XYZ file of C-alpha atoms in Angstrom:
611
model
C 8.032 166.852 -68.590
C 6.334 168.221 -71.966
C 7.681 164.902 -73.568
C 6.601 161.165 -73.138
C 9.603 159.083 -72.233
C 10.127 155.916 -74.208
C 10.808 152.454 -72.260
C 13.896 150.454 -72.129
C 14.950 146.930 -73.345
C 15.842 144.329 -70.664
C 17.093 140.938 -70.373
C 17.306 138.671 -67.676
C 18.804 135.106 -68.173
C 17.989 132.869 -65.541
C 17.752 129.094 -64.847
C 14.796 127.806 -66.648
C 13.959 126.175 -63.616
C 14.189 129.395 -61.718
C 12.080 131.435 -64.362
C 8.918 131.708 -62.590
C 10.345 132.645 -59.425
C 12.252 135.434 -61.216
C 9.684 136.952 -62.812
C 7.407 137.022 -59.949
C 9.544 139.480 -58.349
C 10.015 141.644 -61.538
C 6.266 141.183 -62.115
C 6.104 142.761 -58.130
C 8.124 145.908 -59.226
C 4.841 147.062 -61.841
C 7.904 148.251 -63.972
C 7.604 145.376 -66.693
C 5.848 144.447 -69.730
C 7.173 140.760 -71.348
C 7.932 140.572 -74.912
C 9.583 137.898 -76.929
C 12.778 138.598 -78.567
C 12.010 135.820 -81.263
C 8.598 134.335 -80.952
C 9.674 131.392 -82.869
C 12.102 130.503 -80.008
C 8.953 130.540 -77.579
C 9.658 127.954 -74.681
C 6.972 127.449 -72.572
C 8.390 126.207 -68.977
C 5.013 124.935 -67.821
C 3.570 122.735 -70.402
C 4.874 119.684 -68.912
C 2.237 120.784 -65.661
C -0.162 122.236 -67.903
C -2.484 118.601 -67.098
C -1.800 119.183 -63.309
C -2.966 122.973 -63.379
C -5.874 121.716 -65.171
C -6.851 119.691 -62.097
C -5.979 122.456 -59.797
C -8.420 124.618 -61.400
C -10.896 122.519 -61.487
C -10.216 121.396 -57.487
C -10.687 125.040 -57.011
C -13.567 125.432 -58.429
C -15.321 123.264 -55.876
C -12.769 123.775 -52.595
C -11.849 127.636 -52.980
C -14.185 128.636 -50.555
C -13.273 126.685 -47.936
C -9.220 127.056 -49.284
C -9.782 130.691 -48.765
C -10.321 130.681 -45.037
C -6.437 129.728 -44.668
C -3.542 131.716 -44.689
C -0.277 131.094 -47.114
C 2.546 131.185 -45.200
C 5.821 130.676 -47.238
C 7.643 132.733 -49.688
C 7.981 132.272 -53.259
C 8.439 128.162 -55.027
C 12.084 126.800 -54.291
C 11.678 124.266 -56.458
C 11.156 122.702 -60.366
C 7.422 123.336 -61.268
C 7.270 119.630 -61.945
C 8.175 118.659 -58.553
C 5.519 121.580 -56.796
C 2.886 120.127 -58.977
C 3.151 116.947 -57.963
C 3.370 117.146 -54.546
C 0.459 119.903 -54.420
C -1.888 117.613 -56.045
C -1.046 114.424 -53.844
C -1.131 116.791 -50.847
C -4.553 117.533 -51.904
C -5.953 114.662 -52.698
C -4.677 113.566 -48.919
C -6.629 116.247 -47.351
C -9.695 115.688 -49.692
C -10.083 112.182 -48.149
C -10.658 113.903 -44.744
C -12.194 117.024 -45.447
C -15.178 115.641 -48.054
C -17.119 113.898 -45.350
C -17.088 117.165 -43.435
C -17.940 119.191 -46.087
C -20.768 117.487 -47.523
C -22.025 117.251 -43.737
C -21.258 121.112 -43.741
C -23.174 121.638 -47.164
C -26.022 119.776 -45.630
C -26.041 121.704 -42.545
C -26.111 124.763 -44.464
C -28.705 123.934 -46.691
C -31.334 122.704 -43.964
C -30.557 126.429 -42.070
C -31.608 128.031 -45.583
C -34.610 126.016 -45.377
C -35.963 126.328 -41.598
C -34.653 130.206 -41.912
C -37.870 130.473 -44.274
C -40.018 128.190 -42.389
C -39.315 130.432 -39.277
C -40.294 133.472 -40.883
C -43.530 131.908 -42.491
C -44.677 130.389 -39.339
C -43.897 133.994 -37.778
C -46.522 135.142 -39.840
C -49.079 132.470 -38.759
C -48.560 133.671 -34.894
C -51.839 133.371 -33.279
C -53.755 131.325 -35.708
C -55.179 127.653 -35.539
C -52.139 126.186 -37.176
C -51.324 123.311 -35.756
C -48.736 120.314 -37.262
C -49.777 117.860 -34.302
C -52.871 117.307 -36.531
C -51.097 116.471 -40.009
C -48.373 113.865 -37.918
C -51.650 112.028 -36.109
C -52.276 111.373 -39.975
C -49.742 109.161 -40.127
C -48.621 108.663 -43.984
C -51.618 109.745 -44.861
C -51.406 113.651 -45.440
C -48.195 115.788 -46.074
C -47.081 119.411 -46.132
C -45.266 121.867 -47.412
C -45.255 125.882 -48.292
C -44.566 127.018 -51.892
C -43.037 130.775 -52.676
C -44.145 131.883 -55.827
C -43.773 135.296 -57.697
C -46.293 137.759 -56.865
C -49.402 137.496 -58.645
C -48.872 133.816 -59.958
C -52.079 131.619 -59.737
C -51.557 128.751 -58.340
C -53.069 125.974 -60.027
C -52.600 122.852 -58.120
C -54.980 119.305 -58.569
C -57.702 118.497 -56.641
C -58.046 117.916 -53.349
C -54.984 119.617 -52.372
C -55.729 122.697 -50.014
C -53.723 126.043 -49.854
C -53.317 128.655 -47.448
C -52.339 132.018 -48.365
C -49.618 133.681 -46.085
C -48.952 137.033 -45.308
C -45.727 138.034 -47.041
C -43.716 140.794 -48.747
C -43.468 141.102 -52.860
C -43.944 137.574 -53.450
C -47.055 134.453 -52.017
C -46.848 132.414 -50.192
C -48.527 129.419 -49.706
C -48.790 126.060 -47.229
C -50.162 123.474 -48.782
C -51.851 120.185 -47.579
C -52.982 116.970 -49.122
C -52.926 113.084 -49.435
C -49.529 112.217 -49.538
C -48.982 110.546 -53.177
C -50.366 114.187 -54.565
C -47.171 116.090 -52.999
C -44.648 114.921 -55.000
C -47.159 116.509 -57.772
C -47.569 119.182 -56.234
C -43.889 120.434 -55.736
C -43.329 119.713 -59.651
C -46.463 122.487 -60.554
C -44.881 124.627 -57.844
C -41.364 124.586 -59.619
C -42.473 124.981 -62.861
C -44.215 128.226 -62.447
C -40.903 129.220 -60.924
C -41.466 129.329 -56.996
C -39.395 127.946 -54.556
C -40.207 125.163 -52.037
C -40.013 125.166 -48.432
C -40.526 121.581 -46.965
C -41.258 120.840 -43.285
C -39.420 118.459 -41.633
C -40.598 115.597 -39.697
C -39.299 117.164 -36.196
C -41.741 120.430 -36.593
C -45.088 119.588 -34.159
C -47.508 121.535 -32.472
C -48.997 124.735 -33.301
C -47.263 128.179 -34.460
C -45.772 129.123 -30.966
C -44.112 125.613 -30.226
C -43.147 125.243 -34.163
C -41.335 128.361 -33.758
C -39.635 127.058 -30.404
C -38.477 124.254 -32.312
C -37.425 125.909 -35.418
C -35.101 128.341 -33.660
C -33.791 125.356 -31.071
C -32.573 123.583 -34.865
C -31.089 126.916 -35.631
C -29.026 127.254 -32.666
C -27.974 123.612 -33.106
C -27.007 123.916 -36.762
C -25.043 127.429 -36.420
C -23.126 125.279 -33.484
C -22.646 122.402 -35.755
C -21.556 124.614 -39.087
C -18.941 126.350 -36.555
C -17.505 123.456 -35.755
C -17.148 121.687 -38.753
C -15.440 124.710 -40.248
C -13.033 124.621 -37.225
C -12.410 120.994 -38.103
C -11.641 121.846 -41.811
C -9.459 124.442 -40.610
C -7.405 122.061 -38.655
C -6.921 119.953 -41.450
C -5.942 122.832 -43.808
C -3.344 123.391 -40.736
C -2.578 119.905 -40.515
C -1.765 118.901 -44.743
C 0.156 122.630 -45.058
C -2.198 123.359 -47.385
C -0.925 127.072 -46.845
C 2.121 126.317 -48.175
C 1.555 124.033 -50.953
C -1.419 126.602 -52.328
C 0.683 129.126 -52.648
C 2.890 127.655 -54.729
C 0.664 126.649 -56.475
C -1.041 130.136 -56.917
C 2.250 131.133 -58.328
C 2.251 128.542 -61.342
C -1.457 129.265 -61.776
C -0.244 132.606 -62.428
C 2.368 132.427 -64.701
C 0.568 130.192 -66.772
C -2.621 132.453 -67.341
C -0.686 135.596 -67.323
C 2.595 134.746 -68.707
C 2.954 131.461 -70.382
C 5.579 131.319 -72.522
C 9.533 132.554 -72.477
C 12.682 132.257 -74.779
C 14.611 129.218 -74.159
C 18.430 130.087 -74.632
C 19.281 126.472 -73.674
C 17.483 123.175 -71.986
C 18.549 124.654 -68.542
C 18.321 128.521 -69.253
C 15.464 131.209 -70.152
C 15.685 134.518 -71.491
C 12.875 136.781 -69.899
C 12.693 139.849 -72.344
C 10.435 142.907 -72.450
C 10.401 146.467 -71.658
C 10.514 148.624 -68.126
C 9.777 152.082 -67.192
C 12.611 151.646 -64.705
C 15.154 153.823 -66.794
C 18.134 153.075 -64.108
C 17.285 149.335 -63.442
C 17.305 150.402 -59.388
C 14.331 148.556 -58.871
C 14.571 145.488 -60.724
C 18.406 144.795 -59.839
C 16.560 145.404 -56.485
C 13.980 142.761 -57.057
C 16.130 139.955 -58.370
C 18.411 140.377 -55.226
C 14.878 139.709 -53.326
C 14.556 136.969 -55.262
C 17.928 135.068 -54.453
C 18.161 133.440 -58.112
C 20.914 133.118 -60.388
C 19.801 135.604 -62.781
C 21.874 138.278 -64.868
C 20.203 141.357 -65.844
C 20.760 143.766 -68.700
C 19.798 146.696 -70.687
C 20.274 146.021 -74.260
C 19.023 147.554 -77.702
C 15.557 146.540 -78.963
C 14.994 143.790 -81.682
C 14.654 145.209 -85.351
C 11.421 146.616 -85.465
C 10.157 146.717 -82.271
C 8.233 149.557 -80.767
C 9.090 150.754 -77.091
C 5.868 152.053 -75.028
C 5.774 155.390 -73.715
C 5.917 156.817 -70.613
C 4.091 159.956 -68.768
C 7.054 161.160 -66.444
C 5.359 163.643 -64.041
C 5.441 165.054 -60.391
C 2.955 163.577 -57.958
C 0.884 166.434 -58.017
C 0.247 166.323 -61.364
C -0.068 162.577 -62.466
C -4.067 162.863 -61.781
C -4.296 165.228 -64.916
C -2.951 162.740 -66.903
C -6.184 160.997 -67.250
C -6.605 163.583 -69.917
C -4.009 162.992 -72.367
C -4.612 159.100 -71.481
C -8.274 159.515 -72.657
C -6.518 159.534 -76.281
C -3.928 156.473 -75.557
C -0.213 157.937 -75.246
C 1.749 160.988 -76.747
C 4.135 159.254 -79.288
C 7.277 159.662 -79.390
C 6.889 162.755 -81.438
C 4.390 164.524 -79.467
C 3.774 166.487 -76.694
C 2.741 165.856 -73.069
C 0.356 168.126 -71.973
C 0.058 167.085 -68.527
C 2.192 170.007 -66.751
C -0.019 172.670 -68.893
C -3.438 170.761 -67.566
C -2.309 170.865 -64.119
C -2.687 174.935 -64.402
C -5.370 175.147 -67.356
C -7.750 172.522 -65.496
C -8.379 174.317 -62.847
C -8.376 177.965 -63.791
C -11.361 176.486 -66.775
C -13.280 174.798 -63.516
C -12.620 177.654 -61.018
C -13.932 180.425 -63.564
C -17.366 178.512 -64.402
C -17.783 177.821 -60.618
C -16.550 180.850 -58.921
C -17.908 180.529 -55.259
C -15.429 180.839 -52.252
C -17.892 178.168 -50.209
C -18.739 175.713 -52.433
C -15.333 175.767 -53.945
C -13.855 174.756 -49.978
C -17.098 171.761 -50.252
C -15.016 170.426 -52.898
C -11.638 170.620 -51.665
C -12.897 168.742 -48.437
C -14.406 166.376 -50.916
C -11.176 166.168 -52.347
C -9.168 165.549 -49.447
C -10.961 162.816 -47.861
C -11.078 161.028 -51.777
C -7.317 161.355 -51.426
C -6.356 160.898 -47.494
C -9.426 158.379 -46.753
C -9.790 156.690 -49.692
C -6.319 156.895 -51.764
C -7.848 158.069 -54.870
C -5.193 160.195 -56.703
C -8.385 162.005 -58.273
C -8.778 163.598 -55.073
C -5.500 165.633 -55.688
C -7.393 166.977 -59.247
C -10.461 167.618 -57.234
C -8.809 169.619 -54.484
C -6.927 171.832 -57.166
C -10.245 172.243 -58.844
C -11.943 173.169 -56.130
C -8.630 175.922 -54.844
C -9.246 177.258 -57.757
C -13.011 177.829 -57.572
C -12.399 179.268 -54.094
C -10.071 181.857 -55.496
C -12.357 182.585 -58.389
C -15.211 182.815 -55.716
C -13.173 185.619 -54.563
C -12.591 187.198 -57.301
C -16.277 187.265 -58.216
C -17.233 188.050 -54.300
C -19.623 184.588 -54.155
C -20.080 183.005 -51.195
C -22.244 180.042 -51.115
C -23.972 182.028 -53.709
C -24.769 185.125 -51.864
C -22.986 188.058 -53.278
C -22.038 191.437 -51.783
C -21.535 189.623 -48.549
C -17.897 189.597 -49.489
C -16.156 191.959 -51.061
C -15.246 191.201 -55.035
C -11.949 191.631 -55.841
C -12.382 191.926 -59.644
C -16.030 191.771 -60.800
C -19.709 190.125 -59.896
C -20.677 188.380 -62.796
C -24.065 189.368 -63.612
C -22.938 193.037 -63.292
C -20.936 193.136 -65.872
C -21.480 190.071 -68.428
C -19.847 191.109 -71.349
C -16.452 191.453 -69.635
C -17.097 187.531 -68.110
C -17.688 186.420 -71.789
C -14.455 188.248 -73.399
C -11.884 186.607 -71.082
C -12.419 183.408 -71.369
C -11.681 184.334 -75.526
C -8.613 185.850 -74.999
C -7.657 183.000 -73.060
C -8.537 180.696 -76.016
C -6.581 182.817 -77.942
C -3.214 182.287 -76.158
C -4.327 178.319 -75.292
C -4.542 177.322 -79.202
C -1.469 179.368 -80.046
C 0.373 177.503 -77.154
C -1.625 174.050 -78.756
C 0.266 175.247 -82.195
C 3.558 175.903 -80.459
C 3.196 172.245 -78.904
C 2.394 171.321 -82.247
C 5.870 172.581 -83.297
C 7.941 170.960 -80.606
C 6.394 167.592 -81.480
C 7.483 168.535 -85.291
C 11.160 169.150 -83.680
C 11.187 165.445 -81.887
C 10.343 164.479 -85.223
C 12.859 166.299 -87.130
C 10.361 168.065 -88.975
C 10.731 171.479 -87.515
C 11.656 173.211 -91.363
C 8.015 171.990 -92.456
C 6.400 173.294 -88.933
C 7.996 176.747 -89.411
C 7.916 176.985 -93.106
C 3.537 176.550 -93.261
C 2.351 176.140 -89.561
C 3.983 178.716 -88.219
C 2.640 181.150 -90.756
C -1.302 180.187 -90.062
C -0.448 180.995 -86.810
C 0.303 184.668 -87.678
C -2.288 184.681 -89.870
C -4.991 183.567 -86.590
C -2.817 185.941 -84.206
C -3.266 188.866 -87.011
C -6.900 188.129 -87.488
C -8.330 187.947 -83.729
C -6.287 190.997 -83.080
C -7.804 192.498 -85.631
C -11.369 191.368 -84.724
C -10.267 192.576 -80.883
C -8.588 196.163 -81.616
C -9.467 197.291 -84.533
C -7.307 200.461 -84.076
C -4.291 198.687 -83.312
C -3.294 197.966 -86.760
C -2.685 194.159 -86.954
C -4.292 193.562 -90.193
C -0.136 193.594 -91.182
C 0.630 190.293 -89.161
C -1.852 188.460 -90.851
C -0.780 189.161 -94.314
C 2.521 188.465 -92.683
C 1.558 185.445 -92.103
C -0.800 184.606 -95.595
C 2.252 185.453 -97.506
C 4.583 183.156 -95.245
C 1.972 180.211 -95.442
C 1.938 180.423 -99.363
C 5.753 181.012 -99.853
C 5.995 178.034 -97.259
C 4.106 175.684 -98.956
C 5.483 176.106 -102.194
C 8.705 175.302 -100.570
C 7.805 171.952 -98.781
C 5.372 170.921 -102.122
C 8.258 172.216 -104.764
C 5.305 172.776 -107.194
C 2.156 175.649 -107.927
C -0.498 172.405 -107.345
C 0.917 171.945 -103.528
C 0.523 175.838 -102.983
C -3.449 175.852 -104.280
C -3.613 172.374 -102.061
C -2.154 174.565 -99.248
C -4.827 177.128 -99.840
C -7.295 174.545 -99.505
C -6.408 173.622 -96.062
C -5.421 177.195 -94.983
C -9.358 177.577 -95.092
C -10.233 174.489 -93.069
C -7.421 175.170 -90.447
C -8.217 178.910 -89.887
C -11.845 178.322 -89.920
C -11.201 175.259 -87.304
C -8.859 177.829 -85.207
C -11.715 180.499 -85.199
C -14.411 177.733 -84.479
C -12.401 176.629 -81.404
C -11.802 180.214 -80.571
C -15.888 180.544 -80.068
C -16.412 177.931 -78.270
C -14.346 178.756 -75.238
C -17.542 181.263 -75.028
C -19.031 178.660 -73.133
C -17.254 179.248 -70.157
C -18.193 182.693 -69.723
C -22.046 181.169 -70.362
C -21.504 178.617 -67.632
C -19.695 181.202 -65.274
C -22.846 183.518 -65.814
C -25.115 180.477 -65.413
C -23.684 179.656 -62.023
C -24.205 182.682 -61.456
C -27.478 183.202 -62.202
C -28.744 180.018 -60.525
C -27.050 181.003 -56.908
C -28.812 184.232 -57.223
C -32.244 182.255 -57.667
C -31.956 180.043 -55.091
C -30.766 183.091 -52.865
C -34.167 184.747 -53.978
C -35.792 182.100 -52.928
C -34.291 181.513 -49.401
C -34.953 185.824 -48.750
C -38.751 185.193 -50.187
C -39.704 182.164 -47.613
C -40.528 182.206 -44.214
C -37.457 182.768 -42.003
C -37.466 179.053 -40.331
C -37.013 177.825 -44.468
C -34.169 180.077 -45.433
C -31.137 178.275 -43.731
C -32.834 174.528 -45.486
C -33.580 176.241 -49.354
C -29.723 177.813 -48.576
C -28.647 174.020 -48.325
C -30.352 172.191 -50.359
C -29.604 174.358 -53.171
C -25.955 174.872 -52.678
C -26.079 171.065 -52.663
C -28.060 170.958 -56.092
C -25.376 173.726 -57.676
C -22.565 171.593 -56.218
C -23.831 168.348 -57.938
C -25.294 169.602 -60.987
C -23.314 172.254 -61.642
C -19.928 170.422 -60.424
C -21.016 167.752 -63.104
C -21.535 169.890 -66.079
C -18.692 172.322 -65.366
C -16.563 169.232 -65.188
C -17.970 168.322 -68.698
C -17.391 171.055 -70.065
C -14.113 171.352 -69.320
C -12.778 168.056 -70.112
C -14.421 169.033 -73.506
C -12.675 171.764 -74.396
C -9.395 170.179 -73.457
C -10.270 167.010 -75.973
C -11.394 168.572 -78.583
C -10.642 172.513 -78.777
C -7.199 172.181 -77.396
C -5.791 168.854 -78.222
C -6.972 168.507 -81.451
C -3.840 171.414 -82.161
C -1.078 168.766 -81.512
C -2.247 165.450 -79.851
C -2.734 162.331 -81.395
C -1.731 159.341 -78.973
C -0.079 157.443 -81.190
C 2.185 156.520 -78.542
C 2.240 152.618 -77.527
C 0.587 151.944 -73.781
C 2.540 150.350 -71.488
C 0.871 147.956 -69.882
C 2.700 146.156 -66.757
C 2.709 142.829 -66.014
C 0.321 142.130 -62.920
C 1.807 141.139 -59.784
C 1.850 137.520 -58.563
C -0.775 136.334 -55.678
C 0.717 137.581 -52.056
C 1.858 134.505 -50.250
C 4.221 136.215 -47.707
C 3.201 135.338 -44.213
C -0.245 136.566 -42.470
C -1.492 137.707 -45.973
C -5.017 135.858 -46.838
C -4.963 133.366 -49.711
């Protein structure tokens, strides 16, 4: 903890015809990120199937939806990638042959229950009129139908001597439309190009509203039949070619070859696969080439010339959520600082003290848990430390779900006594920034710059220690430690410089730093503001609830506690993830540090998992 841990250099050597299967299971551990030793001894194992993924994707493009509905039920590819290409595409083709005349009945069937779906809820809407289709089929070829759905508003402009019928319907018109039967075709082409949609009745629809509808929903209940079973017939043949099998393989090339692509060839029968881990004791990836049953060889080795390992956050699982903090500036380098383990106590105790209520502070450790428990976010874990820690400041300030005096406080009520909830939070900023400079200096040690950090650093901060406790005591007779520290700074950076132009440089930035340090200093005011905010807005809404009638006091109670929960959760939260950025980090953190990003996991083709 307190330091970002830098990854390790691995090898594996492996058969190259073995190489995909190998890193699948290393890609499985989350614990590796590929890198080429020598990119000009890039071997790409799959360009001799790059033509035959080509066709896979483009199969899958139209037959993924109805792929989908199987279930991959082998392990990882046995076998060359030449030899699984092949025999997935001829296995396909074998199945396509069946399966295409079912689909495209399927696709039909389908498509005619979009269309009667609307034609049932159209004619719905006619219930009890004079509609009647008996009339247009005693016509013969003479007169045709059909309804048109057209953006609300739209004006239907449509030749003489069609005739249209508005419909009753919902944000858009609707219209059915009748005439001579060489005008339809017409018709439908004005219809579609003033962007409505057309709804055409089939020859089978007779009779008026209450027998169309009859009909309609009989064709419904015959096509949801039909679709059923010609999915259960696809499914059999999915069954039936193994396409379970053979797609999973597949789905493993696929893989490789959009995520991976190319290795180091040590040989025409062996690969190198090369990269870092953040598994420091290779436990889990000697772990996962055992799984994988290859003939691979694993080592740790040092890095090529010039290469530049990613870093690491090593924390307890309690505190990993806070390090969405340090993460919202990249990575600590090697030569900084993690902050996390200081967040995980300065987090909450800025939240708690700007939303100080023992009841809404429980709300959000409920909220918390069931984020965490029900829904596996490791935020939750932030949230229900956030929330502790309002409930203990809630004490503190005697606040219960805004009503004060109804518990005892155990230190002060905030609007009592203001001043005193505005000077804490700056002493706290005080000893914050001095610990940001003192993180500041253990960076300079990883960096093996620790003389320069103690010969000028060191002395601005006696010089801010000397001048706030000056500012705060003026009786106490600091003004010593910051000349202390003036004196130091100046002596310093004539030592690091070597020359008078350094020192008035030094002076320079002396003024910028200390007026920086004293900026940041003033704005932890803020949280005293918010606290007294909060504050002030639970003892408005509990004015409110005591000045309405007595059946409104327990619902203006609620709803406002909800309102100061939401709003106030949401700006407090702002707040504090400001002053972290940019009042406290801005002392020591840079991210300069190289993200390690993982390679993602192959498709799951282990037995009962969905393709």
């Amino acid at each position: 903890m307190l330091r970002p841990v830098a990854t390790r250099w691995f090898e594996v050597l492996c058969p190259r015809i073995e190489s995909v299967r190998t890193l699948a299971e290393l890609a499985r551990t989350g614990a590796v990120e590929l890198e080429l030793r020598r990119p000009g001894a890039a071997d790409r194992p799959l360009a001799e199937i790059a033509a035959g993924l080509a066709e896979y994707q483009r199969l899958a493009q139209r037959y993924q939806r109805y792929w989908q509905r199987g279930r991959l039920r082998r392990g990882p590819l046995l076998e060359a990638p030449v030899r699984v290409m092949e025999r997935a595409l001829a296995r396909i083709a074998a199945w396509r042959r069946e399966a295409d005349p079912l689909i495209d009945q399927l696709q039909a069937c389908e498509e005619e229950q979009v269309g009667v779906r609307w034609l049932e809820q159209i004619i719905d809407k006619l219930r009890g009129s004079e509609l009647d289709f008996s009339r247009v089929s005693d016509c013969g070829p003479i007169l045709g139908t059909f309804c048109a759905i057209l953006p609300a508003g739209t004006r239907l402009e449509l030749a003489m001597p069609m005739l249209a019928r508005g419909v009753p319907w919902d944000a858009e018109d609707c219209w059915m439309i009748l005439g001579p039967v060489e005008r339809i075709e017409a018709a439908k082409a004005r219809v579609k190009a003033q962007q409505g949609r057309i709804v055409v009745r089939p020859p089978w629809l007779k009779g008026d509203a209450v027998a169309a509808l009859a009909r309609i929903r009989a064709r419904l209940s015959f096509l949801s039949r039909r679709v059923v079973h010609l999915y259960a017939e696809l499914d059999t043949l999915f069954d039936e070619y193994a396409l379970g099998d053979i797609l999973g393989e597949v789905l493993w090339l696929d893989w490789f070859s959009r995520r991976v692509g190319a290795l180091e060839r040590e040989s025409e029968h062996l690969s190198w696969i090369t990269g870092w881990t953040d598994d420091l004791d290779g436990q889990r990836l000697g772990a996962a080439l055992d799984r994988a049953d290859t003939r691979a060889l694993l080592r740790f080795a040092r890095p090529p010339a010039g290469a530049r390992p990613p870093q690491v956050l090593k924390n307890p699982a309690w505190i990993k959520p806070f390090e969405l903090f340090a993460r919202a500036l990249g990575v600590p380098g090697d030569d900084e600082a993690d902050p996390t383990p200081l967040l995980a106590v300065v987090v909450p105790l800025l939240f708690g003290y700007m939303f100080g209520d023992v009841g809404q502070g429980l709300v959000l450790v409920a909220v918390g848990l069931w984020l965490w428990r029900k829904r596996g976010l490791e935020a939750g874990r932030l949230v229900v430390l956030c929330g502790g820690s309002a409930t203990l400041f809630g004490l503190l300030f005697g606040s219960l779900f805004g009503i004060e005096h109804l518990i005892p406080a155990l230190w002060v009520h905030p609007l009592e006594q203001p001043l005193l909830v505005l000077a804490v939070p700056l002493v706290f900023a005080v000893l914050l920034l001095s610990l940001g400079q003192l993180m500041a200096g253990l960076g300079a040690l990883a960096a093996g710059r620790l003389g320069r950090w103690l010969a000028v650093d060191a002395g601005l901060l006696a010089i801010y220690l000397g001048l706030v406790g000056t500012a705060a005591l003026p009786g106490a007779g600091l003004g010593w430690l910051a000349l202390l520290g003036l004196g130091w700074y100046l002596a310093g950076s004539y030592w690091v410089a070597h020359r008078l132009l350094g020192t008035l440089a030094a002076v320079g930035h002396l003024a910028e730093g200390g007026m920086q340090l004293l900026t940041n200093t003033l704005s932890f005011a803020r949280v005293g503001a918010f606290a007294l905010a909060h504050a002030a807005l639970s003892e408005a809404i509990v004015t409110m609830a005591h000045t309405a009638p007595a059946w409104a006091m327990l619902p203006i109670l609620v709803a406002g506690n909800l309102v100061i929960i939401l709003l106030e959760g949401l700006v407090v939260s702002i707040q504090t993830t400001r002053l972290v950025l940019f009042e406290f980090f801005n002392r020591f953190l840079r991210g300069t540090g190289r993200v390690f990003s993982p390679l993602p996991a192959p498709p799951a083709i282990v037995t009962g998992e969905a393709l």
